[in-house]
mmCIF file of C-alpha atoms in Angstrom:
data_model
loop_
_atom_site.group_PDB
_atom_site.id
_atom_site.type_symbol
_atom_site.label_atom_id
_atom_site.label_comp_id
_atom_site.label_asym_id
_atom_site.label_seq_id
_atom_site.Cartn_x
_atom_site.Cartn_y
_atom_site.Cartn_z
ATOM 1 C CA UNK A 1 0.000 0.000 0.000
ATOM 2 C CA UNK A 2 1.380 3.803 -0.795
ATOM 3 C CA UNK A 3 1.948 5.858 2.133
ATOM 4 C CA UNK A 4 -0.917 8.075 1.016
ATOM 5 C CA UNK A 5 -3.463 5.664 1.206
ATOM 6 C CA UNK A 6 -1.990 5.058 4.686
ATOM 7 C CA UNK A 7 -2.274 8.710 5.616
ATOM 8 C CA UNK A 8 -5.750 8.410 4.176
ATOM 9 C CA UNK A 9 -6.937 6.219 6.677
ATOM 10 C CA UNK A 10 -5.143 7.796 9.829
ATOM 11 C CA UNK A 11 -7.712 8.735 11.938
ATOM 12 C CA UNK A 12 -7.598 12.755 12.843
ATOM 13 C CA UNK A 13 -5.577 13.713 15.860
ATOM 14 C CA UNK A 14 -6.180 16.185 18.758
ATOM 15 C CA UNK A 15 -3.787 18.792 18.220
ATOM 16 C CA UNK A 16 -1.742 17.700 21.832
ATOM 17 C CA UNK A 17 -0.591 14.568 20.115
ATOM 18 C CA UNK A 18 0.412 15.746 16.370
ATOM 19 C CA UNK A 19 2.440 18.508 18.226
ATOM 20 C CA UNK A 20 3.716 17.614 21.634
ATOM 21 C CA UNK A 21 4.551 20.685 22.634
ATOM 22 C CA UNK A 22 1.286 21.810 22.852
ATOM 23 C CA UNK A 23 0.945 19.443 26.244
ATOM 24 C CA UNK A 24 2.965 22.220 27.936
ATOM 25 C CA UNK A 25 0.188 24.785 26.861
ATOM 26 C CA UNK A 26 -2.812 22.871 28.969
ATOM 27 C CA UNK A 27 -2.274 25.655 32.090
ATOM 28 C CA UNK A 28 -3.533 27.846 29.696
ATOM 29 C CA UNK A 29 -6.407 26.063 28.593
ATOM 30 C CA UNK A 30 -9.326 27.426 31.028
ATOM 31 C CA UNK A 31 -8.282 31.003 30.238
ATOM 32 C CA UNK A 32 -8.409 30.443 26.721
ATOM 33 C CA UNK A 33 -12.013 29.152 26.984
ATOM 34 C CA UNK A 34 -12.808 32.344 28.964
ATOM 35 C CA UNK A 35 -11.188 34.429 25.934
ATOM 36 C CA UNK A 36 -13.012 32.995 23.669
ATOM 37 C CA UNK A 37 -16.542 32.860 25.854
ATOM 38 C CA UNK A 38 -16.147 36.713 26.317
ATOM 39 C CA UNK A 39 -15.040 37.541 22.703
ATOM 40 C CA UNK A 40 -17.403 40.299 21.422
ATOM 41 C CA UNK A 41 -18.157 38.978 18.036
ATOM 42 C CA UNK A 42 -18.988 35.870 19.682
ATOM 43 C CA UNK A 43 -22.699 34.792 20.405
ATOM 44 C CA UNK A 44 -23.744 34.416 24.055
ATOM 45 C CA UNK A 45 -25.900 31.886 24.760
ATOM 46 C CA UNK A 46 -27.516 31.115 28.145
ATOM 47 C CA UNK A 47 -25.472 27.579 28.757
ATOM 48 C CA UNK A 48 -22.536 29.296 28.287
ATOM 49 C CA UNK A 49 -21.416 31.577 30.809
ATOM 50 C CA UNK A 50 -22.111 31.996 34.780
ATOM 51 C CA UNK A 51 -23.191 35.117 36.763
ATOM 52 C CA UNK A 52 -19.741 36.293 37.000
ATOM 53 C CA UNK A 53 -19.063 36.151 33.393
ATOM 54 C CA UNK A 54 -19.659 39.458 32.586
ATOM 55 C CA UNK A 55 -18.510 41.972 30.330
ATOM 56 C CA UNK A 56 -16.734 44.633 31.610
ATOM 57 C CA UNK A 57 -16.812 46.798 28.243
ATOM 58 C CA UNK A 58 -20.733 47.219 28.735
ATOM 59 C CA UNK A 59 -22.214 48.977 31.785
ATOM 60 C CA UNK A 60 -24.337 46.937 34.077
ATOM 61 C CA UNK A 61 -27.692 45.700 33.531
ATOM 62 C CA UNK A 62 -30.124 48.395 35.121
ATOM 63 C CA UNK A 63 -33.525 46.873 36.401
ATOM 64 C CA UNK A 64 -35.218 49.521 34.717
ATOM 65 C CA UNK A 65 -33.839 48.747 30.982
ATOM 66 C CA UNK A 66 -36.572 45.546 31.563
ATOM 67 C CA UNK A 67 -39.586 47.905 31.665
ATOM 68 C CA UNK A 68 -38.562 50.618 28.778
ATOM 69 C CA UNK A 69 -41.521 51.579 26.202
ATOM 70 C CA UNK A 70 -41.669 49.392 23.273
ATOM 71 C CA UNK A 71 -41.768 52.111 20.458
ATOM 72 C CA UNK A 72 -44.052 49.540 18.393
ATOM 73 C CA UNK A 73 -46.862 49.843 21.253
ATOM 74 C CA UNK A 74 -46.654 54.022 20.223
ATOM 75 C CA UNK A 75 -46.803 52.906 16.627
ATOM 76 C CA UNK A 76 -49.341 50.570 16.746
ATOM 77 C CA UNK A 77 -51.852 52.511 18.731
ATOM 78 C CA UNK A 78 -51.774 55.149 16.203
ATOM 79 C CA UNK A 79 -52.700 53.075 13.027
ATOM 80 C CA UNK A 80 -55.365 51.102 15.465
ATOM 81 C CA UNK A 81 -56.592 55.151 16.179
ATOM 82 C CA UNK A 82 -56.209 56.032 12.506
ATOM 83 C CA UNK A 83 -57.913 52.998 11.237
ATOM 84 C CA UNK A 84 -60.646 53.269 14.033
ATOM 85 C CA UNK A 85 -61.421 56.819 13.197
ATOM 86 C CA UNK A 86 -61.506 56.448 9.375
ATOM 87 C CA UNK A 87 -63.487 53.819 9.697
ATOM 88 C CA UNK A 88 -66.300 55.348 12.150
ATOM 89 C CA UNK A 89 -66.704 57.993 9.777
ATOM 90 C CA UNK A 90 -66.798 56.008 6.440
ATOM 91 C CA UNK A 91 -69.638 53.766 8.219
ATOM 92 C CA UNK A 92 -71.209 56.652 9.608
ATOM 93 C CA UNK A 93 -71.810 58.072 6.909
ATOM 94 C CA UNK A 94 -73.676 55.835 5.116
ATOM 95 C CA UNK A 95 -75.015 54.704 8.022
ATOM 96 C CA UNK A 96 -78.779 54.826 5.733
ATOM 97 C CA UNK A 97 -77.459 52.244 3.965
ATOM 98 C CA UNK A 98 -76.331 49.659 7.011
ATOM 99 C CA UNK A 99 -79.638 47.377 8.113
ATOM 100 C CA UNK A 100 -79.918 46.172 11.266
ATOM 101 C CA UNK A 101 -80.430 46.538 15.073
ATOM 102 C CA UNK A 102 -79.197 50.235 15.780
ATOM 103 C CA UNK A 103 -78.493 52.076 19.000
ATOM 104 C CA UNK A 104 -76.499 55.550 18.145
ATOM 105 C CA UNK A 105 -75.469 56.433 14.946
ATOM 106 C CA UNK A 106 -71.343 56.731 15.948
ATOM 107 C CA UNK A 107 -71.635 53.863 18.608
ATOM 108 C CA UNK A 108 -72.954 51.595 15.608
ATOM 109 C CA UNK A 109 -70.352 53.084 13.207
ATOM 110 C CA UNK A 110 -67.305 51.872 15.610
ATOM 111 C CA UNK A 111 -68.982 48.519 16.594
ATOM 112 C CA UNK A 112 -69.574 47.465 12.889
ATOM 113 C CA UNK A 113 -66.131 49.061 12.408
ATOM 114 C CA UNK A 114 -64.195 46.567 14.841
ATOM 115 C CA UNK A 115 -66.956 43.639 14.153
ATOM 116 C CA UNK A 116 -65.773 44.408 10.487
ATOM 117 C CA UNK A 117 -62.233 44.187 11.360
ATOM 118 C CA UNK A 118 -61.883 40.889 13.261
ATOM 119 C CA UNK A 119 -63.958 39.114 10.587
ATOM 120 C CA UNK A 120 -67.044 38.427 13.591
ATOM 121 C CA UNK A 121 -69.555 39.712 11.675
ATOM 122 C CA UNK A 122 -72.147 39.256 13.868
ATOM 123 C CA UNK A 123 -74.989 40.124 10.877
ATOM 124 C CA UNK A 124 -76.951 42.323 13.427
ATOM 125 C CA UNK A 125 -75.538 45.064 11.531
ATOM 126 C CA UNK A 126 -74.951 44.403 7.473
ATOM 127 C CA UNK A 127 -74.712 46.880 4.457
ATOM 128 C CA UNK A 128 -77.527 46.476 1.959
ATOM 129 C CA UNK A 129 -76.194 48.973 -0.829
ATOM 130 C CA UNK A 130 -73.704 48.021 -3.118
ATOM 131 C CA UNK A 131 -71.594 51.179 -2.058
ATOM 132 C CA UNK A 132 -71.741 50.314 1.479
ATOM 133 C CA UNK A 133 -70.553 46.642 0.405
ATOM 134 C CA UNK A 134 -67.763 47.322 -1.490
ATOM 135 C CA UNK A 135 -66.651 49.565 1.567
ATOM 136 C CA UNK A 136 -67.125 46.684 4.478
ATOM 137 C CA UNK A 137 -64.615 44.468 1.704
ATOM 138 C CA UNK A 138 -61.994 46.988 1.734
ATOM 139 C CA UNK A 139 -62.442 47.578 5.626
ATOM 140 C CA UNK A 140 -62.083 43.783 6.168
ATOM 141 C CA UNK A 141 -59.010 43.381 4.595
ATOM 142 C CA UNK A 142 -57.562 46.426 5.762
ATOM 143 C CA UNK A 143 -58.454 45.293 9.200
ATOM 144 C CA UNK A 144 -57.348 41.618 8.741
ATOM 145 C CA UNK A 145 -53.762 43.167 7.901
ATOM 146 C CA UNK A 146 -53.894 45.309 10.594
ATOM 147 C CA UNK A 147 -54.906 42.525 12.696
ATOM 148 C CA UNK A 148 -52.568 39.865 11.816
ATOM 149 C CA UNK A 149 -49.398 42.467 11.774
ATOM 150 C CA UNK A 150 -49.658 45.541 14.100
ATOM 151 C CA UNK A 151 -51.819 44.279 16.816
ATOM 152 C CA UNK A 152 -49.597 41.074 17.330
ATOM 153 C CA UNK A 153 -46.715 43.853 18.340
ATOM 154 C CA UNK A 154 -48.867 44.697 20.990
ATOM 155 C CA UNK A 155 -49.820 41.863 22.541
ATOM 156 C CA UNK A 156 -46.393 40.982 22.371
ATOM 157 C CA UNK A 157 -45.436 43.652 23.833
ATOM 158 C CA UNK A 158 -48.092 43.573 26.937
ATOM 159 C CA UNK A 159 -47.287 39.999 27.193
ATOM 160 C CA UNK A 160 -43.703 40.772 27.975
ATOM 161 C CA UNK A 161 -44.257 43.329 30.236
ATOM 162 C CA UNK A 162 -46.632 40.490 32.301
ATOM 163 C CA UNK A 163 -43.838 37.545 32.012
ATOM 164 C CA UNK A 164 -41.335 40.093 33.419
ATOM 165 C CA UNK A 165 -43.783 40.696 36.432
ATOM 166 C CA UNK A 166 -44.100 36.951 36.848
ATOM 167 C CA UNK A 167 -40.504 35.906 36.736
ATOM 168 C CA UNK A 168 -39.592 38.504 38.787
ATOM 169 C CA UNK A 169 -42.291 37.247 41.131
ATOM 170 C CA UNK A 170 -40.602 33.706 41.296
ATOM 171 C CA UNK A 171 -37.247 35.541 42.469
ATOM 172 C CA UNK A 172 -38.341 37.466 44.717
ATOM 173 C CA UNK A 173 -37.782 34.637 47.889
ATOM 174 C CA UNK A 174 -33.827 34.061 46.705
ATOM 175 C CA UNK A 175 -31.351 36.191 47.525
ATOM 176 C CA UNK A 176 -29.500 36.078 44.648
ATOM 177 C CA UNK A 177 -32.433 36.778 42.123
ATOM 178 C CA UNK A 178 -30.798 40.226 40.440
ATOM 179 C CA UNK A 179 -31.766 41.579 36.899
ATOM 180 C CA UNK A 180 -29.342 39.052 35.365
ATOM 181 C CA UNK A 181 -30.991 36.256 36.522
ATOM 182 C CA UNK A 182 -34.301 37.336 35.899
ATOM 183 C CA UNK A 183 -32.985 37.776 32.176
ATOM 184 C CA UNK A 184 -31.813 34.620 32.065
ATOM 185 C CA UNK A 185 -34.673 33.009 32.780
ATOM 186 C CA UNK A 186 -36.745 34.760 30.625
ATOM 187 C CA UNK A 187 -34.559 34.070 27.503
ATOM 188 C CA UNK A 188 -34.376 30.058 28.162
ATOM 189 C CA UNK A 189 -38.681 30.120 29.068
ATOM 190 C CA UNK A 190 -39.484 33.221 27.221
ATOM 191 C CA UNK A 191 -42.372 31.232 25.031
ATOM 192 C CA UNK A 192 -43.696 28.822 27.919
ATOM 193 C CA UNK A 193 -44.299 32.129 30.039
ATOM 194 C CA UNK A 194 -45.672 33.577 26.852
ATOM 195 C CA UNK A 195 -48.000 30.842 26.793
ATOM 196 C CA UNK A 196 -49.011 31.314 30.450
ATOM 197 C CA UNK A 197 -49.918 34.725 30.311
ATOM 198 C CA UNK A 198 -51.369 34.516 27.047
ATOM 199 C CA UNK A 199 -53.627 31.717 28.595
ATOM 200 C CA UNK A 200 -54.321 33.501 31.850
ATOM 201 C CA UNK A 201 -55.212 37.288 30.125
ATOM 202 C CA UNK A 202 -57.768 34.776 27.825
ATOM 203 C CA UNK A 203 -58.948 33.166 30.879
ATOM 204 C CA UNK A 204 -60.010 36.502 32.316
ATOM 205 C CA UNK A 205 -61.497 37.815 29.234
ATOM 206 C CA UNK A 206 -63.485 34.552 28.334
ATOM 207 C CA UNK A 207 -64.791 34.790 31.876
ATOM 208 C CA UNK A 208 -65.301 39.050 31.549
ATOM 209 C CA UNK A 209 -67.369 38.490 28.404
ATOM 210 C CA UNK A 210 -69.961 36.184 29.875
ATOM 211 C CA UNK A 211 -70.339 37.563 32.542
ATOM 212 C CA UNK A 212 -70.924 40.803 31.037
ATOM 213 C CA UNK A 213 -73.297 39.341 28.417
ATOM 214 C CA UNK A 214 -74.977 37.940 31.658
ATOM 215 C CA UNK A 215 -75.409 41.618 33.834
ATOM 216 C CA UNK A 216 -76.225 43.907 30.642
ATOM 217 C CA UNK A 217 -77.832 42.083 28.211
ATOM 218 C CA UNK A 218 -79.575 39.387 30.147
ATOM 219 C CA UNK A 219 -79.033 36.352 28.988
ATOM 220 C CA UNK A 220 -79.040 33.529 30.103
ATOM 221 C CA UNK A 221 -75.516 31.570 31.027
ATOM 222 C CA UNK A 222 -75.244 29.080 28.689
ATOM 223 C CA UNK A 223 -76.118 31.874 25.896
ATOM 224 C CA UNK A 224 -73.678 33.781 27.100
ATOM 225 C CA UNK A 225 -71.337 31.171 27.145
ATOM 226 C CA UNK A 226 -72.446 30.165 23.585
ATOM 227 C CA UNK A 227 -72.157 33.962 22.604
ATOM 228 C CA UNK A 228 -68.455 34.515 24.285
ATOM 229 C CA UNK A 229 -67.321 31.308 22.069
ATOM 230 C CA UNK A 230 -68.658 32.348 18.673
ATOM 231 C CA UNK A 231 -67.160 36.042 19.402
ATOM 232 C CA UNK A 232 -63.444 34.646 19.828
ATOM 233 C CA UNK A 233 -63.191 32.051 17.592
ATOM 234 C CA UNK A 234 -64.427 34.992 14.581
ATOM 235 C CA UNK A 235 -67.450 32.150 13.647
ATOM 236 C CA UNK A 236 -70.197 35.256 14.961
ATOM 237 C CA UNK A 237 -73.219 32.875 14.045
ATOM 238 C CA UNK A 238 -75.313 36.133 14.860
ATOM 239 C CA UNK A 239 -78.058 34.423 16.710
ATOM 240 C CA UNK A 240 -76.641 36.181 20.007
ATOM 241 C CA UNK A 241 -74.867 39.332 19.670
ATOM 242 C CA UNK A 242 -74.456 42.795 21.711
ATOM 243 C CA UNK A 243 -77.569 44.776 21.123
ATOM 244 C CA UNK A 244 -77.589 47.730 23.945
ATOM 245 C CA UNK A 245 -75.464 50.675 23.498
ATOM 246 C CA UNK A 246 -73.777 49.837 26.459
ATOM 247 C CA UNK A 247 -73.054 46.286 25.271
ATOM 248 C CA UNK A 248 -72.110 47.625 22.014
ATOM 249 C CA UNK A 249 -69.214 50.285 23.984
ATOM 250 C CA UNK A 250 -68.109 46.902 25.795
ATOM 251 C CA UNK A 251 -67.526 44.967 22.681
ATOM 252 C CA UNK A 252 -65.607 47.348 20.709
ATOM 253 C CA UNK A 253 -62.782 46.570 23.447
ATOM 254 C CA UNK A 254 -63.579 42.934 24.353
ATOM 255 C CA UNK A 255 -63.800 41.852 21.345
ATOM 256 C CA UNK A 256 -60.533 43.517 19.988
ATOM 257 C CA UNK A 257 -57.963 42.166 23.225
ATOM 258 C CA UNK A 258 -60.240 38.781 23.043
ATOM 259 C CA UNK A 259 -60.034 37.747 19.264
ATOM 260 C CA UNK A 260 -56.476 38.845 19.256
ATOM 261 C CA UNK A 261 -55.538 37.300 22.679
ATOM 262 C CA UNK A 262 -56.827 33.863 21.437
ATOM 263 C CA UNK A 263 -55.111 33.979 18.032
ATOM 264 C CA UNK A 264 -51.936 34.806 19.960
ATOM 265 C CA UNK A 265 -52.525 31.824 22.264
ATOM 266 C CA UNK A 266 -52.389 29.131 19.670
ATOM 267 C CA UNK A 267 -49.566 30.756 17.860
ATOM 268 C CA UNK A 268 -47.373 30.725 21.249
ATOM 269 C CA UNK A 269 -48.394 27.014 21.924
ATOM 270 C CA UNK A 270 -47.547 26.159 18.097
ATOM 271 C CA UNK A 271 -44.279 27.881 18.660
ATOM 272 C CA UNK A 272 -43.343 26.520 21.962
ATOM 273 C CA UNK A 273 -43.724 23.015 20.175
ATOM 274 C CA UNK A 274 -41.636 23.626 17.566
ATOM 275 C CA UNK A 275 -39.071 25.100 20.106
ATOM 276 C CA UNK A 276 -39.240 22.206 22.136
ATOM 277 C CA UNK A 277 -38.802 19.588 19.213
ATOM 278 C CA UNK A 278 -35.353 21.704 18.662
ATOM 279 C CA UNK A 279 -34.161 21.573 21.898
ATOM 280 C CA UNK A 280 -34.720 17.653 22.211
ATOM 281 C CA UNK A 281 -32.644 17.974 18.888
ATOM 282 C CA UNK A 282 -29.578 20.349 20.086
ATOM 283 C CA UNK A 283 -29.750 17.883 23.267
ATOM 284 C CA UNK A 284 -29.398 14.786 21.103
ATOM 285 C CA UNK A 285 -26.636 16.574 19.073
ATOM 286 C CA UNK A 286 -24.487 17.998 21.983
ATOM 287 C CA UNK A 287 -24.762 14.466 24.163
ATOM 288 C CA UNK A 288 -23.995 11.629 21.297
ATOM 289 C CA UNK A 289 -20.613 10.272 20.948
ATOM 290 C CA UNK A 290 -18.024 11.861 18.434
ATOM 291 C CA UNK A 291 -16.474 9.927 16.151
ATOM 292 C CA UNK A 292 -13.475 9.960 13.118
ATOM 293 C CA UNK A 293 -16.182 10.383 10.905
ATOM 294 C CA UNK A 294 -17.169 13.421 12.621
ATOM 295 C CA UNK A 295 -13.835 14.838 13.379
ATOM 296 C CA UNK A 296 -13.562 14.835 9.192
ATOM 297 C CA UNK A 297 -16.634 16.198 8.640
ATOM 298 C CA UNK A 298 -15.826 18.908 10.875
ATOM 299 C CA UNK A 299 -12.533 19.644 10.012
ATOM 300 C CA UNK A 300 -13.120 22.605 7.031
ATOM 301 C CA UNK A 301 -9.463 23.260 5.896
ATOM 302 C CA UNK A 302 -8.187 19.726 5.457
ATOM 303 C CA UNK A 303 -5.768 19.781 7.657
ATOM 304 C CA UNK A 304 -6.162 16.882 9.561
ATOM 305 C CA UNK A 305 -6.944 19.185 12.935
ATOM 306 C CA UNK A 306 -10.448 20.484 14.013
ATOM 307 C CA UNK A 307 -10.146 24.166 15.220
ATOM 308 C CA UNK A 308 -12.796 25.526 18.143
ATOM 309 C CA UNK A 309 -14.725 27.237 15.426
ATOM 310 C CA UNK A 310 -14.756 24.398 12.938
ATOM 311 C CA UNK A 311 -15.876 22.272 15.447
ATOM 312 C CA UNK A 312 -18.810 25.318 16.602
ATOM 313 C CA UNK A 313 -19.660 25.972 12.622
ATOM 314 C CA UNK A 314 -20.481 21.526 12.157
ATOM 315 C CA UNK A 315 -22.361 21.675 15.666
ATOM 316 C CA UNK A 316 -24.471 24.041 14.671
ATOM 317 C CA UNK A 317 -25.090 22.610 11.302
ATOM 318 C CA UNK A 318 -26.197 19.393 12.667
ATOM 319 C CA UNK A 319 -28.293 21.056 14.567
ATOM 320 C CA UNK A 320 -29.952 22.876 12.072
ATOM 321 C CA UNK A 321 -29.460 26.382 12.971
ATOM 322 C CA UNK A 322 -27.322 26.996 10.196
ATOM 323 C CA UNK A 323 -26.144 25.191 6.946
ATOM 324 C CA UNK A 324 -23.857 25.363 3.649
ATOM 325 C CA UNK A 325 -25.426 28.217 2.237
ATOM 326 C CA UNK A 326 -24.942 30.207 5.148
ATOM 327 C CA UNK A 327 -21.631 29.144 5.740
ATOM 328 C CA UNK A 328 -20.476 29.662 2.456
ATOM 329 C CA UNK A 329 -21.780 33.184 2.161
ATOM 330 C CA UNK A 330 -20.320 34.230 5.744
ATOM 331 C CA UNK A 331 -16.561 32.760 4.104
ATOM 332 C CA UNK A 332 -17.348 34.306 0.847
ATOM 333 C CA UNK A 333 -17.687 37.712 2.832
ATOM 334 C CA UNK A 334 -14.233 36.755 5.182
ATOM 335 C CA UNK A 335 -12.399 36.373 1.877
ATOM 336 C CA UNK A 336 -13.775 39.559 0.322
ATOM 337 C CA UNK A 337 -11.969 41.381 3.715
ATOM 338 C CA UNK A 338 -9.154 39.030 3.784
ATOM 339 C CA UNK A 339 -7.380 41.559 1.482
ATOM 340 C CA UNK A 340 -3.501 40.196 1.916
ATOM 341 C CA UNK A 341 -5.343 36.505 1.687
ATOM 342 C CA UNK A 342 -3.273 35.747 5.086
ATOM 343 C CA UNK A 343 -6.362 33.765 6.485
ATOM 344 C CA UNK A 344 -6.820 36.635 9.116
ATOM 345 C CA UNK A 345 -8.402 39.829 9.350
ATOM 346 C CA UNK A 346 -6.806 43.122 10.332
ATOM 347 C CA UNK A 347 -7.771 46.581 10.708
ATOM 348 C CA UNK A 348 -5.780 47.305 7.292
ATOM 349 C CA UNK A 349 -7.707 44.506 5.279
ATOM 350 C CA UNK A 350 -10.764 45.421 6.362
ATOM 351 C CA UNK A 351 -10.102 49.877 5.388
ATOM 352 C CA UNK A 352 -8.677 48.475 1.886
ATOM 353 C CA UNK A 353 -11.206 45.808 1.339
ATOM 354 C CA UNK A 354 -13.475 48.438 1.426
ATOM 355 C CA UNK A 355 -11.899 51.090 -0.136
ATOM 356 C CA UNK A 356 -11.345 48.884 -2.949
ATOM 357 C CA UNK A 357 -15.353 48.025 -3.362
#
């Protein structure tokens, strides 16, 4: 046999035993991890680093940067308002040509408005011109876009804000519960709380609305309950709706933070699956046993020795976070700076790389 197919079949080496004298480097090991755990470029992740692993470039975590205004909230209210308010007025005035139970003329126009808009339609109110039709299409569309892409920024949002409250709330009996830890534990649970609080805020609205429907319109419980679960679900049968002005100011809130609140809850629980499914994945990848075959599928460069990072960039792969394409588009952009093609990256390559572009 040649001596290449020899060297073919050598299995890949650590690097401690193709060089020896990297054995008298192994003092320097744990530091070297640390280095490369605090690098800056490097991503952070929660299994990765203890409470004393902290960068000292940043300032420290302030327990007030958990509660700072979401600027989506401000931008979201003000299409809601916008959409609200051009909507009112559209459908008040042709309010002639809208059939139906009626109350008050700019009540109605806001209730069919937001009816309109979550696709309830309870048919207590309907347009019976062909102006007045063509206007509830574009509203509903309009409002199912506005639905399905604003208003989830809010609940978002106010679903944060509640998760915070409860986390914080299972810290507050240790000692050692500071803002770090609380941020920690949101990031590894941050869709199961989701899901709680999602569940809970439905809970109390499912429970609001009949008992509401109950008090002000008088009916009876099982109605009620039978009205509450057409409303959310956006089926609005429109055998049992909200008739009294009163009921009417109720529902253009209720059924806005209900329909939405729902819709949010099954999207969280969908996600959470698919999150969990990932971790039982990155679980499986991180705890099976390595072999040669690995160590060559790892080793990018062909040299017969499996850097930190070539060894990160195939765990990741097999776990399905990233793959070729990504990989080869993030070396395609290190070679574009590499401009001396030394295999590193300097201040210099990177101001002539781009001076050159």
């Amino acid at each position: 046999m040649s001596s290449s197919a020899d060297s073919a079949r050598e299995p890949l080496l650590p690097k401690e035993q193709l060089d020896p004298m990297n054995t008298t480097k192994s003092r320097t090991t744990s530091s070297s991890k640390r280095r490369l755990r605090r690098s800056r470029s490097a991503p952070r992740g929660d299994c990765t680093y203890d409470d004393n692993d902290v960068k000292t470039d940043e300032p420290p975590l302030h327990p007030s940067q958990l509660f700072n205004l979401n600027p989506n909230l401000r931008r979201v209210i003000m299409f809601l308002a916008l959409y609200l308010t051009i909507g009112t007025l559209c459908f008040y005035l042709v309010r002639n040509q809208i059939s139906g139970h009626k109350t008050n003329g700019v009540l109605d126009a806001v209730y069919f408005c937001v009816v309109t808009m979550t696709t309830v339609g309870y048919g207590d109110l309907v347009p019976s011109s062909s102006a007045s039709r063509l206007l509830a299409c574009a509203f509903v569309f309009s409002g199912m876009v506005l639905v399905g892409h604003l208003l989830s920024r809010a609940a978002d949002y106010l679903v944060e804000k509640q998760e915070t409250l409860l986390v914080r709330a299972f810290h507050l009996r240790q000692s050692s519960g500071g803002p770090l830890d609380i941020l920690k534990e949101l990031q590894t649970n941050k869709l199961r709380y989701k899901c709680y609080v999602t569940f809970i805020v439905f809970v109390v609205l499912f429970i609001a609305g009949t008992v509401f429907l109950v008090t002000f319109e008088k009916m009876p419980v099982i109605e009620a309950f039978y009205c509450v679960c057409s409303t959310v679900t956006t089926l609005g049968y429109g055998d049992r709706s909200f008739n009294s002005g009163t009921g009417r100011l109720f529902a253009v809130i209720w059924i806005l933070t209900s329909t939405i609140c729902l819709a949010q809850f099954l999207l969280y629980v969908a996600e959470l699956n698919a999150e969990t499914k990932q971790r039982e994945l990155v679980k499986w990848v991180l705890t099976r046993r390595i072999t040669n075959n690995d160590l060559e599928a790892a080793d990018l460069d062909e040299d017969r020795v499996v850097e930190a990072a070539e060894f990160i960039v195939y765990k990741l792969k097999e776990m399905g976070k990233i793959d070729e394409k990504d990989v080869a588009g993030i070396m395609e952009e290190f070679e574009n700076l590499d401009y001396d093609e030394s295999g590193n990256l300097t201040n210099s390559d990177i101001v002539l790389a781009q001076a050159q572009r």
